[in-house]
Every structure is written in C-alpha cells, then in structure tokens.
Short mmCIF file of C-alpha atoms in Angstrom, two decimals:
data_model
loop_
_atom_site.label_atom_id
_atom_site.label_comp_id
_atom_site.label_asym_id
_atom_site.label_seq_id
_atom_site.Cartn_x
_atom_site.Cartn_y
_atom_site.Cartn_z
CA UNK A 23 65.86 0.77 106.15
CA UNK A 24 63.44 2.25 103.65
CA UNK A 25 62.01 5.92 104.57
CA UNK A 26 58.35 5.79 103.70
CA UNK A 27 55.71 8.78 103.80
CA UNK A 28 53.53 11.14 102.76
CA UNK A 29 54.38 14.78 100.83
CA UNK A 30 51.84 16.37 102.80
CA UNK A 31 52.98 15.41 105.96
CA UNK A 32 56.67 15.78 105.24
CA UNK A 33 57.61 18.05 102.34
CA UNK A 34 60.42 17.65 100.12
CA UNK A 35 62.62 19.98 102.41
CA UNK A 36 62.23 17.54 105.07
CA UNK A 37 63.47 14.40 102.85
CA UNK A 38 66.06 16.18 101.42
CA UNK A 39 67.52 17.35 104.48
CA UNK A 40 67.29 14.05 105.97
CA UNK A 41 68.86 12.72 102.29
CA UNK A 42 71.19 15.24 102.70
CA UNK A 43 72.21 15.30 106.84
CA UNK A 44 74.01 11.88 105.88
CA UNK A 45 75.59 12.74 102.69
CA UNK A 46 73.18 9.45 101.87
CA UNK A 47 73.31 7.50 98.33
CA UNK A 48 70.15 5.49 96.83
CA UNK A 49 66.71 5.96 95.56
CA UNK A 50 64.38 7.73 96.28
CA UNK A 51 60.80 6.97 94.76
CA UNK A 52 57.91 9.16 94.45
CA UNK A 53 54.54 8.29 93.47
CA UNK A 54 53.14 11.69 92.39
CA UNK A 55 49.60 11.98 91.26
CA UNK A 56 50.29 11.42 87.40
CA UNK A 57 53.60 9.52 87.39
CA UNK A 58 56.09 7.53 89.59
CA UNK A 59 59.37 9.03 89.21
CA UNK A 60 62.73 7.61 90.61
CA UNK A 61 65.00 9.84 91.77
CA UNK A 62 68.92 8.61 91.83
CA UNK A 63 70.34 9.80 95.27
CA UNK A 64 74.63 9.59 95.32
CA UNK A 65 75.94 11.11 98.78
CA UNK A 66 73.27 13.42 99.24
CA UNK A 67 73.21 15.04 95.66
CA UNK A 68 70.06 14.46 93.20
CA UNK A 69 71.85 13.30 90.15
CA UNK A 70 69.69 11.84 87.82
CA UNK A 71 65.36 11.56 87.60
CA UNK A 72 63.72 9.47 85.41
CA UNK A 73 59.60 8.77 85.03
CA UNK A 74 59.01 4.91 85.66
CA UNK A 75 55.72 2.90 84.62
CA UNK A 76 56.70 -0.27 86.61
CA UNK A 77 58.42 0.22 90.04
CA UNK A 78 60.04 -3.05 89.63
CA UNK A 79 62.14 -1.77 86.76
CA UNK A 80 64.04 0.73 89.04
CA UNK A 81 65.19 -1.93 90.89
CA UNK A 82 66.54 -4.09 88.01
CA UNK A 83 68.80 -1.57 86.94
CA UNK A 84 70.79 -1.51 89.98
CA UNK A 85 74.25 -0.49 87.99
CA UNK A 86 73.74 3.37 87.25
CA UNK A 87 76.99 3.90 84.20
CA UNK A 88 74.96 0.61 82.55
CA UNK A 89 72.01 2.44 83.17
CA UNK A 90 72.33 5.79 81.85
CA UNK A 91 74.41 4.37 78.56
CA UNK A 92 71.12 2.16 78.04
CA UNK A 93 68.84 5.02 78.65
CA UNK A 94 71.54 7.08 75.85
CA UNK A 95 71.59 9.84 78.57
CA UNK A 96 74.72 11.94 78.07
CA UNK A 97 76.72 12.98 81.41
CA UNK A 98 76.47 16.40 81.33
CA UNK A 99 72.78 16.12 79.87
CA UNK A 100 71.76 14.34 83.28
CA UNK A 101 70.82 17.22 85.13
CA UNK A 102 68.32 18.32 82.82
CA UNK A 103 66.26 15.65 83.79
CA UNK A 104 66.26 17.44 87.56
CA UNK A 105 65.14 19.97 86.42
CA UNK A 106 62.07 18.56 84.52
CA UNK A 107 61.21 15.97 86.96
CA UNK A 108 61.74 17.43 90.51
CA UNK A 109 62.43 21.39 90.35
CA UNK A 110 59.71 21.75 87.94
CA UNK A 111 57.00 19.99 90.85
CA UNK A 112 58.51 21.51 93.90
CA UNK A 113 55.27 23.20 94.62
CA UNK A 114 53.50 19.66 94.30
CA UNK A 115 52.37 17.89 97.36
CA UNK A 116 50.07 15.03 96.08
CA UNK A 117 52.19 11.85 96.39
CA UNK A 118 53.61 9.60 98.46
CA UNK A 119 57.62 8.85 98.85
CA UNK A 120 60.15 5.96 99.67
CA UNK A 121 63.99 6.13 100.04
CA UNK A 122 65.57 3.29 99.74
CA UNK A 123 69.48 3.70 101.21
CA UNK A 124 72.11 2.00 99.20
CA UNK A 125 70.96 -0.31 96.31
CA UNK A 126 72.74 1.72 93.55
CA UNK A 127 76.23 1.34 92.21
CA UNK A 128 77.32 4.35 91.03
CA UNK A 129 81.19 3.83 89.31
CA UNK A 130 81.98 7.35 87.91
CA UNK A 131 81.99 10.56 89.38
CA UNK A 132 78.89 12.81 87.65
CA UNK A 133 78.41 16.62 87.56
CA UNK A 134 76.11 17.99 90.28
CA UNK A 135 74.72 21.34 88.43
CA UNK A 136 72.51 21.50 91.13
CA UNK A 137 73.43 20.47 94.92
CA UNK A 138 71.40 20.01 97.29
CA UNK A 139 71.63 22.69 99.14
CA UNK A 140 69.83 24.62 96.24
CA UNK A 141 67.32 22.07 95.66
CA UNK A 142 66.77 22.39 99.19
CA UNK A 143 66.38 26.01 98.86
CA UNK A 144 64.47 26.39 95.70
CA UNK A 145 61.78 23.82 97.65
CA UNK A 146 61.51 26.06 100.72
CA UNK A 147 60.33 29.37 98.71
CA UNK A 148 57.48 26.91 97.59
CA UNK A 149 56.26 26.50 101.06
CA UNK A 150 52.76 26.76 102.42
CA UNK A 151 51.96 29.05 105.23
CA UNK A 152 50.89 25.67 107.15
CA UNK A 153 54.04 23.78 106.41
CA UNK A 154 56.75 26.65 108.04
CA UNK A 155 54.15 26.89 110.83
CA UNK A 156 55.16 23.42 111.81
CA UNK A 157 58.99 24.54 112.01
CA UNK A 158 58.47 28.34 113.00
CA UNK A 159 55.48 27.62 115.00
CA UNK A 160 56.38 30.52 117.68
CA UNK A 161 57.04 34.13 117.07
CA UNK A 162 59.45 34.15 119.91
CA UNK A 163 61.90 31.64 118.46
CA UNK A 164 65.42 32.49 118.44
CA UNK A 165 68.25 31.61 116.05
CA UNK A 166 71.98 31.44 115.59
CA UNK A 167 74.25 31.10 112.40
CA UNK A 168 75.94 27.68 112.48
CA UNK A 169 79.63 27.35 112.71
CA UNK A 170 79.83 26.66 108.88
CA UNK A 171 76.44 28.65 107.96
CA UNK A 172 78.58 30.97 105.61
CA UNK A 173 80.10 28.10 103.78
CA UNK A 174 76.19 26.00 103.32
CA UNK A 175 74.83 29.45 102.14
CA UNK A 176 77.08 29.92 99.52
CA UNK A 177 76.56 26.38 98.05
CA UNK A 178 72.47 26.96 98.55
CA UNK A 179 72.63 29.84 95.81
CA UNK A 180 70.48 32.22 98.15
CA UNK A 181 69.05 35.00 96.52
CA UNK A 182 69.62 38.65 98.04
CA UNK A 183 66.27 39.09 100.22
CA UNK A 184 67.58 35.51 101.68
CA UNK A 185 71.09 36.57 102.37
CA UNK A 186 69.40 39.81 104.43
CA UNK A 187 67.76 37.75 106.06
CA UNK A 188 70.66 35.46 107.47
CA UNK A 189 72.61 39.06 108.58
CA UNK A 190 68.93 39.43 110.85
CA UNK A 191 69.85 35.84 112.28
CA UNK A 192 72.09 36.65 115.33
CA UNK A 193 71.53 34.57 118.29
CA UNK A 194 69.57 37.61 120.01
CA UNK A 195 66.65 38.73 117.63
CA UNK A 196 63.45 36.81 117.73
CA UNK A 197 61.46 35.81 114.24
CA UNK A 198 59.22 38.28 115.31
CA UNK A 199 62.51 40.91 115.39
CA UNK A 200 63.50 39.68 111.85
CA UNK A 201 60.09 40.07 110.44
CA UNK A 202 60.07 43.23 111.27
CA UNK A 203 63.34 44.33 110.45
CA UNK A 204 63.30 42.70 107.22
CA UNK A 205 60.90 44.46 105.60
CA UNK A 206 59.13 41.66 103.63
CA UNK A 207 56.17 39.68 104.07
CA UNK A 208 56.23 37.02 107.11
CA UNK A 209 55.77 33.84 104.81
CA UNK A 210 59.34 34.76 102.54
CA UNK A 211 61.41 35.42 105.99
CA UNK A 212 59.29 32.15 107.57
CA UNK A 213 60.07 30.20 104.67
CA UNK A 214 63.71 31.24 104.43
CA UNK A 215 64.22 30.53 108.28
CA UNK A 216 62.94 26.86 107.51
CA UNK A 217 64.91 26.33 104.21
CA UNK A 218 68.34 27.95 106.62
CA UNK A 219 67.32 25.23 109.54
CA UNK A 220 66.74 22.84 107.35
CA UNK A 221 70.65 23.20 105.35
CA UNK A 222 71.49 23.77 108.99
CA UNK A 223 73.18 27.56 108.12
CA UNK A 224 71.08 28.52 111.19
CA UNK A 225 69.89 26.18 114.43
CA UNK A 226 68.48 26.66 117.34
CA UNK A 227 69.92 29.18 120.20
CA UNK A 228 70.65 26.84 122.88
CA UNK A 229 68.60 27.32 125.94
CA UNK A 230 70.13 28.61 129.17
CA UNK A 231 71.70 26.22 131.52
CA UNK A 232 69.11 23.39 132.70
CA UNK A 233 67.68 23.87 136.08
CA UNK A 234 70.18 22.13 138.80
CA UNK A 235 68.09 18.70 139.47
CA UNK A 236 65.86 19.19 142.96
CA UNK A 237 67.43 15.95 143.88
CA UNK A 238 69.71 14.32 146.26
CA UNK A 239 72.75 12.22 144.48
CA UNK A 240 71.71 9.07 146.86
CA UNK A 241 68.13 9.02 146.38
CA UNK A 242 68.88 9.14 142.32
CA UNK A 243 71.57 6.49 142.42
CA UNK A 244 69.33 4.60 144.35
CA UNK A 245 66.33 5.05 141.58
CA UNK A 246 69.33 4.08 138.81
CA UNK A 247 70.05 1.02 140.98
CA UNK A 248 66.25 0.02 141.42
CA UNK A 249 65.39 0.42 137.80
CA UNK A 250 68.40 -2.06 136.55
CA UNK A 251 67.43 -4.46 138.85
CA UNK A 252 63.61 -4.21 137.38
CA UNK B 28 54.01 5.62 158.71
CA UNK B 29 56.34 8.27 157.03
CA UNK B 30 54.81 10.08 153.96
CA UNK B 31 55.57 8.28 150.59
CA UNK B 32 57.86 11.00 148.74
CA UNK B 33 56.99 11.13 145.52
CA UNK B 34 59.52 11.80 142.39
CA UNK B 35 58.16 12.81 138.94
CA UNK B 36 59.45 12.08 135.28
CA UNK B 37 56.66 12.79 132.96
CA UNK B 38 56.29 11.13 129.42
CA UNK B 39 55.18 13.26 126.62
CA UNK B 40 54.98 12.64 122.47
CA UNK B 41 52.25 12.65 119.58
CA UNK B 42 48.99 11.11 119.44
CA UNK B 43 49.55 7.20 119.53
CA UNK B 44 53.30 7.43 120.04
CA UNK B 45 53.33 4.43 122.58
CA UNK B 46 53.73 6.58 126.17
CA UNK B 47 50.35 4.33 127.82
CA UNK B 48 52.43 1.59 126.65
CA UNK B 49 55.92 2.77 127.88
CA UNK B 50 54.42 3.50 130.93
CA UNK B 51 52.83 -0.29 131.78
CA UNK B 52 55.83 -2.04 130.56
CA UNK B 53 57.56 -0.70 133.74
CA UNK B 54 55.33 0.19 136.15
CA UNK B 55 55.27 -2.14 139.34
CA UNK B 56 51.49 -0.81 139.11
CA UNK B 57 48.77 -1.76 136.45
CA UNK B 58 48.97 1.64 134.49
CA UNK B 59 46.22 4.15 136.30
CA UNK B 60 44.06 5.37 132.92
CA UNK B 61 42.30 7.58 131.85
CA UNK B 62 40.42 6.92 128.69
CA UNK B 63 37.82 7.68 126.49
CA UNK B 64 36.37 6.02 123.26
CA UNK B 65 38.08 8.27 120.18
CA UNK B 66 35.40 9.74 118.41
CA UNK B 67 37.60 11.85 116.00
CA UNK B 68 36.79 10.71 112.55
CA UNK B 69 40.81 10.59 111.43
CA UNK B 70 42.42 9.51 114.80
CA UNK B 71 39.78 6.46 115.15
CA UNK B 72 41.39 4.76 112.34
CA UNK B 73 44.68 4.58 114.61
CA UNK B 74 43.34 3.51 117.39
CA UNK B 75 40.32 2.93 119.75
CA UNK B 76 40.31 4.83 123.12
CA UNK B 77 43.16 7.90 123.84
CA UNK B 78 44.79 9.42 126.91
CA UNK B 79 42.27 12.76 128.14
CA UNK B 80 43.82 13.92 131.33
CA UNK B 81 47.04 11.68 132.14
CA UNK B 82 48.19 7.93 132.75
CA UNK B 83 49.75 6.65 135.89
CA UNK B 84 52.23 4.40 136.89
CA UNK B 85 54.68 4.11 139.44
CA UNK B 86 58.11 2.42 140.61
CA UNK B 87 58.60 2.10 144.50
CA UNK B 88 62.01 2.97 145.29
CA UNK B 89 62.58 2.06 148.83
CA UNK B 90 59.88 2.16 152.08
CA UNK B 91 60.10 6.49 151.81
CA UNK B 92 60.56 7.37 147.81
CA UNK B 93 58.50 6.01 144.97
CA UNK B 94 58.83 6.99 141.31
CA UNK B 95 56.35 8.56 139.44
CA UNK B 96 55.67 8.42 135.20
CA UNK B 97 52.92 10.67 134.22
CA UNK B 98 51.65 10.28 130.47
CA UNK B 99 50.71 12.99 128.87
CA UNK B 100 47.26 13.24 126.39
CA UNK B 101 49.18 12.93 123.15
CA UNK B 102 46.54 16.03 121.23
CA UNK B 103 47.56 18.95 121.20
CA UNK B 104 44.16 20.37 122.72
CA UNK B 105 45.00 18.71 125.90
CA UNK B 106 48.18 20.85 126.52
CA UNK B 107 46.57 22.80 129.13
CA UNK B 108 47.35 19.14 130.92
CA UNK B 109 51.24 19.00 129.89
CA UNK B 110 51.88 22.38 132.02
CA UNK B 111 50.05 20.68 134.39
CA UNK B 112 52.12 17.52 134.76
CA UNK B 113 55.24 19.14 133.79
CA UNK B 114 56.12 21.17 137.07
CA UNK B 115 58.15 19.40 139.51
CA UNK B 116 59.16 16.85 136.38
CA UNK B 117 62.46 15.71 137.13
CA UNK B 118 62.50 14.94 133.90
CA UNK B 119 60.95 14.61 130.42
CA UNK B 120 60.91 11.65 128.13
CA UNK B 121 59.64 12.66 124.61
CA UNK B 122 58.01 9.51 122.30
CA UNK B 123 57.76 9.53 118.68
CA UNK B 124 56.19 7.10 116.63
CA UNK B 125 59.14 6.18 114.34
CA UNK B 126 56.33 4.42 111.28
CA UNK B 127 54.42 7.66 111.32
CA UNK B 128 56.43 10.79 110.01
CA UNK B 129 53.11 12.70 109.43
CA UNK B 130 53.82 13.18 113.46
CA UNK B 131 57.24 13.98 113.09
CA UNK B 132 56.80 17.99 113.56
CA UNK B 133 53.95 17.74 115.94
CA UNK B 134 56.83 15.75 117.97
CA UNK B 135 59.40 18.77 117.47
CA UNK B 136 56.75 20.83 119.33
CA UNK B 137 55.74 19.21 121.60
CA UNK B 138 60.03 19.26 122.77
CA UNK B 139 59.80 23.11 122.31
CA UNK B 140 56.65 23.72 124.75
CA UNK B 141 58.44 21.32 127.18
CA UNK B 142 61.89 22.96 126.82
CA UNK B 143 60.64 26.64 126.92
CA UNK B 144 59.03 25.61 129.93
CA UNK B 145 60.50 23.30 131.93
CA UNK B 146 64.10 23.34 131.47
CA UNK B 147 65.07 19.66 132.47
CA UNK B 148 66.73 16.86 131.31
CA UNK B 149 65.27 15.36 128.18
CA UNK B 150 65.34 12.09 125.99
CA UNK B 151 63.82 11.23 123.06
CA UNK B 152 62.53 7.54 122.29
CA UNK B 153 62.02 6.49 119.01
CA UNK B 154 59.18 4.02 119.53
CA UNK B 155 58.02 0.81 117.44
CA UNK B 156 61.52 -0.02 115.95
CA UNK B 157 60.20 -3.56 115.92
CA UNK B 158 57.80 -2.82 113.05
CA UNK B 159 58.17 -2.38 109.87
CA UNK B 160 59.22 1.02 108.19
CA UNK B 161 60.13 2.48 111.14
CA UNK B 162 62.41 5.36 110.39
CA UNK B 163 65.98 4.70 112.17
CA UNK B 164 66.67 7.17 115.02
CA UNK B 165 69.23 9.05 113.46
CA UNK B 166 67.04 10.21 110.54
CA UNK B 167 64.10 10.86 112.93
CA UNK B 168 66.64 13.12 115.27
CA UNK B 169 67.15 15.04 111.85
CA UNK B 170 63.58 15.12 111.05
CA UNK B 171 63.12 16.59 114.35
CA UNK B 172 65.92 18.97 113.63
CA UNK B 173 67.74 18.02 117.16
CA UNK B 174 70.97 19.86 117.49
CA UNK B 175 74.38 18.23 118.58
CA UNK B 176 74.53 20.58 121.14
CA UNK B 177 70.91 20.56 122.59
CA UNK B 178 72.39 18.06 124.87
CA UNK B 179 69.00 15.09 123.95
CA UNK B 180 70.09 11.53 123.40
CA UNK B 181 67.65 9.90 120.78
CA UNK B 182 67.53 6.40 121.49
CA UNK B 183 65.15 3.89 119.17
CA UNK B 184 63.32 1.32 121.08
CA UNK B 185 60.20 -1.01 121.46
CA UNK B 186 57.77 -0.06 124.64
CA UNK B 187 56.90 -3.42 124.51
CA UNK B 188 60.45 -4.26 125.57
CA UNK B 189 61.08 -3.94 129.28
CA UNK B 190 64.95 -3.71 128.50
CA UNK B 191 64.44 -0.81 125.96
CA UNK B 192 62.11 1.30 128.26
CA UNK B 193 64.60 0.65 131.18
CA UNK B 194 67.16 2.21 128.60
CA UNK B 195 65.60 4.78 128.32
CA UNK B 196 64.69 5.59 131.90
CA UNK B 197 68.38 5.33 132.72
CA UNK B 198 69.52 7.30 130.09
CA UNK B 199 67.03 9.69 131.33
CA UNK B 200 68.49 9.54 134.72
CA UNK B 201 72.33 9.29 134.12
CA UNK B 202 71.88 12.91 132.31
CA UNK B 203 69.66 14.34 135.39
CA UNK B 204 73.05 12.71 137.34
CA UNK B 205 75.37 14.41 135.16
CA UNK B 206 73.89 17.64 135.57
CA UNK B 207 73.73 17.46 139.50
CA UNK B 208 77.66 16.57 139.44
CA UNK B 209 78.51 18.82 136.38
#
C-alpha cells in the first residue's frame, strides 16, 4: 500500500521512522518544489537518490545493480548522492511524498555511510517550533530510555548536547525538568526529545495501572453477547 | 418501571475521522446529532456540517441496562466537551482517518488528553481502509508513536461496515474484561 502525504503535515522524521519502524525496502518519491527526486529505500536504509523528470521512469527501472551500472554510479560513490539530494533539503518542507513498499530488486549488498538513524537525527535538529509541538505538545510529559536506547543512539551519531540530554531522560523528570536542567534553549532539547521518540531510544513512561472497570463481569458479558448478536 | 441504567463508551478522533458514522452503523437508534453548517474556510472543503457538542446513539442491553456511544466534536476547540463526555467512560475508542496523515498528530493528542485523564481502556480504529491510500494500521500505530506496552490494540476498519465497528466495540470490551479479571 502506497504512503501518500504532505511534508508539512508529516515531516521527514515522521516518514523515516515509519520507513524505518519496519526495516521497510522501496521507493520513496518526493515531489519537492523544484524537482521530483526518488529516493531508493532497502530495509529501512536510504541508499541511493536520484532527481527524476518523468515519474514513470522510476518505475521502469525496477532492477537497482542494472540501474546504478546504467546510471555509471560507482558503489561506494552512492551515498554522495544522499547527501546532495536529501541531507542537503532536510530543512525543506514544500513537497508532497509517496512510498511505495517493495517494487525494487536490490541483488547486492551496498554501503550505508549514513543509516537511518542519523538521517533521522540530522532531520530532527531542522525542526520547527510548530512541528515538535505536535509530539512534545505538554510540558508535563514524561520519558523513559528504551530497552535498546543505548544501542539506537550510538548508530544515530548524536552529538554531545544530545547525548546530555538522553542522561536527563529517566522515567521521573518531566520535559519541563530537562529543559531546565539542560541548560539550552527549549527548541534543541524539544527537538532532540522528538528525533529520540522518533528512533525510539526514548518512549513514553507508561501510565499507572488503568482504573479497575466500575462494572459487573455479568452485565459486560452480557453487552459482549448483545453486540455479536447485532 | 425500573430506571434504564445507562453504560458509557465514548468515541473520540480528529476532525472528519468517521466517529458520527461509527456511531449510526451500530446504534439500534438513528444517531442523536448535533450539527452545524462548517463555516471554516479549510475544513468546508472536507465536509459539510461537523459535530459541536456530541452525537448519540445507543444499544439496549436487556429491559434494565442500555449502552451508550457518545461522539466527541472532532476540533480541538471543542475539548472543553471531551472532559465532559469522558467521565464515567467505560471506555474510549480513538478514530483516525487512515487517507489523511495531516491528522495523524492531532490524533496522538487527542489519546494523550484522554489517557492523562481518564485512565481506561482504549482502542484505536483506523477508519476508511476501504478507500484508497489509506495508510495500513501498523504504519499509522507508528505514526502515532503507540508503544508495545501502552497496552492499545490498533485495529483498521470501515465505519460503514457493521462487522468492523462490532470489532472494534468488542475489542474494546474484551480489554475492559481483561482488566476486571486481571
């Protein structure tokens, strides 16, 4: 099923956590303002970009060694063209996106100079103040490191005001608590917070127990019985 | 004539995320409105007339007990309205529009006012699955960044489809179950 939408809506964090979550391999097409570029998606890692004039071409080519040896693009020369094409617009947001799952045969195995749990990282320190708002919308929010957060941040080549700002994330302090304590401006630790959500190296502190149902067990098996019947 | 007891599950989600429809699919009642004409210059393009205090319906359970679903207004402005209809809830279904990610986030929020507030069972349905680009429900659970462990099933569905909203409901009501006999 194709992901469709629109960069302003749903930044290139979002897609590429989603891309990512999934370890998913295919294309991803963007229509920026000035060009269409293709982006070639093999479990979860950005491998290749390339600029297309037709969309229809991108899905001609749908074997990626025949591809790249038409193209004369070396290997090891394939990550340049990440660079130029997506890290070089991470702070654009005029365009509209598709992912297309699958599609692509990819034979060989091919360098990943950047994963992306960098890429993922490098777009988050381009966020607005509006776009964390609509993941660290509340000042009272409170995180925890993930089981394998250590592990994700190493891969996500975090910087050092980043990595002080995971030792803040404890299960106990609020973002308000870690603003504070960090000693930086609120958009870098708000940012941060949404790039470490979004790599899952930090989630959500799970809520205290539910409330005990103000039910009786009858009366609800009876409501489970009516609605089958319906 | 014994009072009618009346049990509450509430049905929350974005602007235009099917919960007027959800609600009528089921509802042994003609859905109970309350609508006005849209006169917001970008949400009139989605659809005519929106939710402003709550919609209605109801399943009768036996002669004493009759279920409730309360819609919630889908804009955020209304949310005086969602504390409203939350207490008592025996439980929360959230909707999402699964062709509009733009509403993605607003959805995550809406689940963190309900949660912080009302800490009952939840559900999430992915709605319009029977239209094109709808976003598959695992990819709209990571959108919404929904833990493993925050204990919320994300089911896709079509609230035109009686059997999908029943689904739902009794997915819905097998976790309030669990949690009494946990």
């Amino acid at each position: 099923m194709t992901l469709i939408g629109d960069l302003k809506t749903l930044n290139l964090v979002d897609i590429l956590q989603v891309i990512a979550k999934d370890r998913k391999s295919g294309i991803l097409l963007v229509e920026w303002k000035d060009l269409t570029v293709a982006y070639y998606v093999k479990e979860g890692e950005v491998i290749f970009a390339r600029p297309v004039d037709r969309v229809f071409r991108v899905y001609s080519d749908r074997d990626f060694d025949t591809l790249i040896e038409k193209l004369r693009i070396p290997g090891e020369k394939l990550h340049k063209t990440v660079e130029r094409f997506l890290i070089e617009r991470l702070d654009d947001r005029e365009g509209v996106f598709s992912f297309t799952p699958g599609f692509i045969r990819y034979g060989s195995s091919y360098p990943v100079v950047h994963p992306v749990e960098k890429l993922i990282m490098l777009a988050s320190r381009n966020l607005t103040k509006e776009e964390v708002e609509r993941k660290i919308s509340d000042e009272l929010l409170v995180f925890e490191p993930s089981p394998n957060g250590l592990e994700i941040l190493d891969k996500a080549d975090t910087n050092e005001a980043e990595r002080r700002i995971f030792s803040l994330v404890n299960g106990d302090k609020t973002v308000a608590d870690i603003r504070r304590e960090a000693k930086m401006d609120n958009l870098t630790v708000d940012r941060t917070l949404y790039g470490f959500l979004a790599l899952g190296i930090i989630k959500r502190k799970k809520r205290e127990k539910k409330q005990k149902p103000s039910i009786a067990l009858d009366l609800l098996m009876k409501i489970i019985e009516r609605i089958r019947e319906k | 004539m014994k009072p009618i007891k009346k049990i509450k599950v509430v049905v929350a989600g974005p602007f235009a995320a099917g919960k007027t429809q959800f609600i009528n699919t089921v509802s042994d009642i003609k859905t109970v409105k309350t609508e006005r004409k849209i006169t917001a210059e970008g949400e009139k393009n989605v659809k005519e007339y929106t939710t402003v205090a709550m919609d209605f319906g109801k399943i009768r359970i036996d002669d004493e007990h009759e279920l409730y679903l309360f819609g919630t207004p889908g804009q955020s402005r209304f949310d005086f309205m969602w504390e409203i209809l939350g207490e008592g809830a025996l439980g929360i279904i959230i909707l999402v529009d699964s062709t509009d990610p733009s509403t993605f986030h607003e959805a995550r929020r809406i689940i963190n006012f309900f949660q912080s507030r009302f800490p009952v069972s939840m559900v999430v349905g992915v709605n319009k699955q029977d239209l094109p680009n709808a976003w598959p429900p695992e990819d709209v659970s990571t959108a919404l960044d929904i833990g493993e462990d925050e204990d919320i099933p994300v089911l896709g569905l079509s609230a035109l489809n009686k059997e999908d909203v029943k689904r739902v409901l009794l997915t819905l009501l097998e976790l309030v179950k669990k949690e009494l006999t946990g």
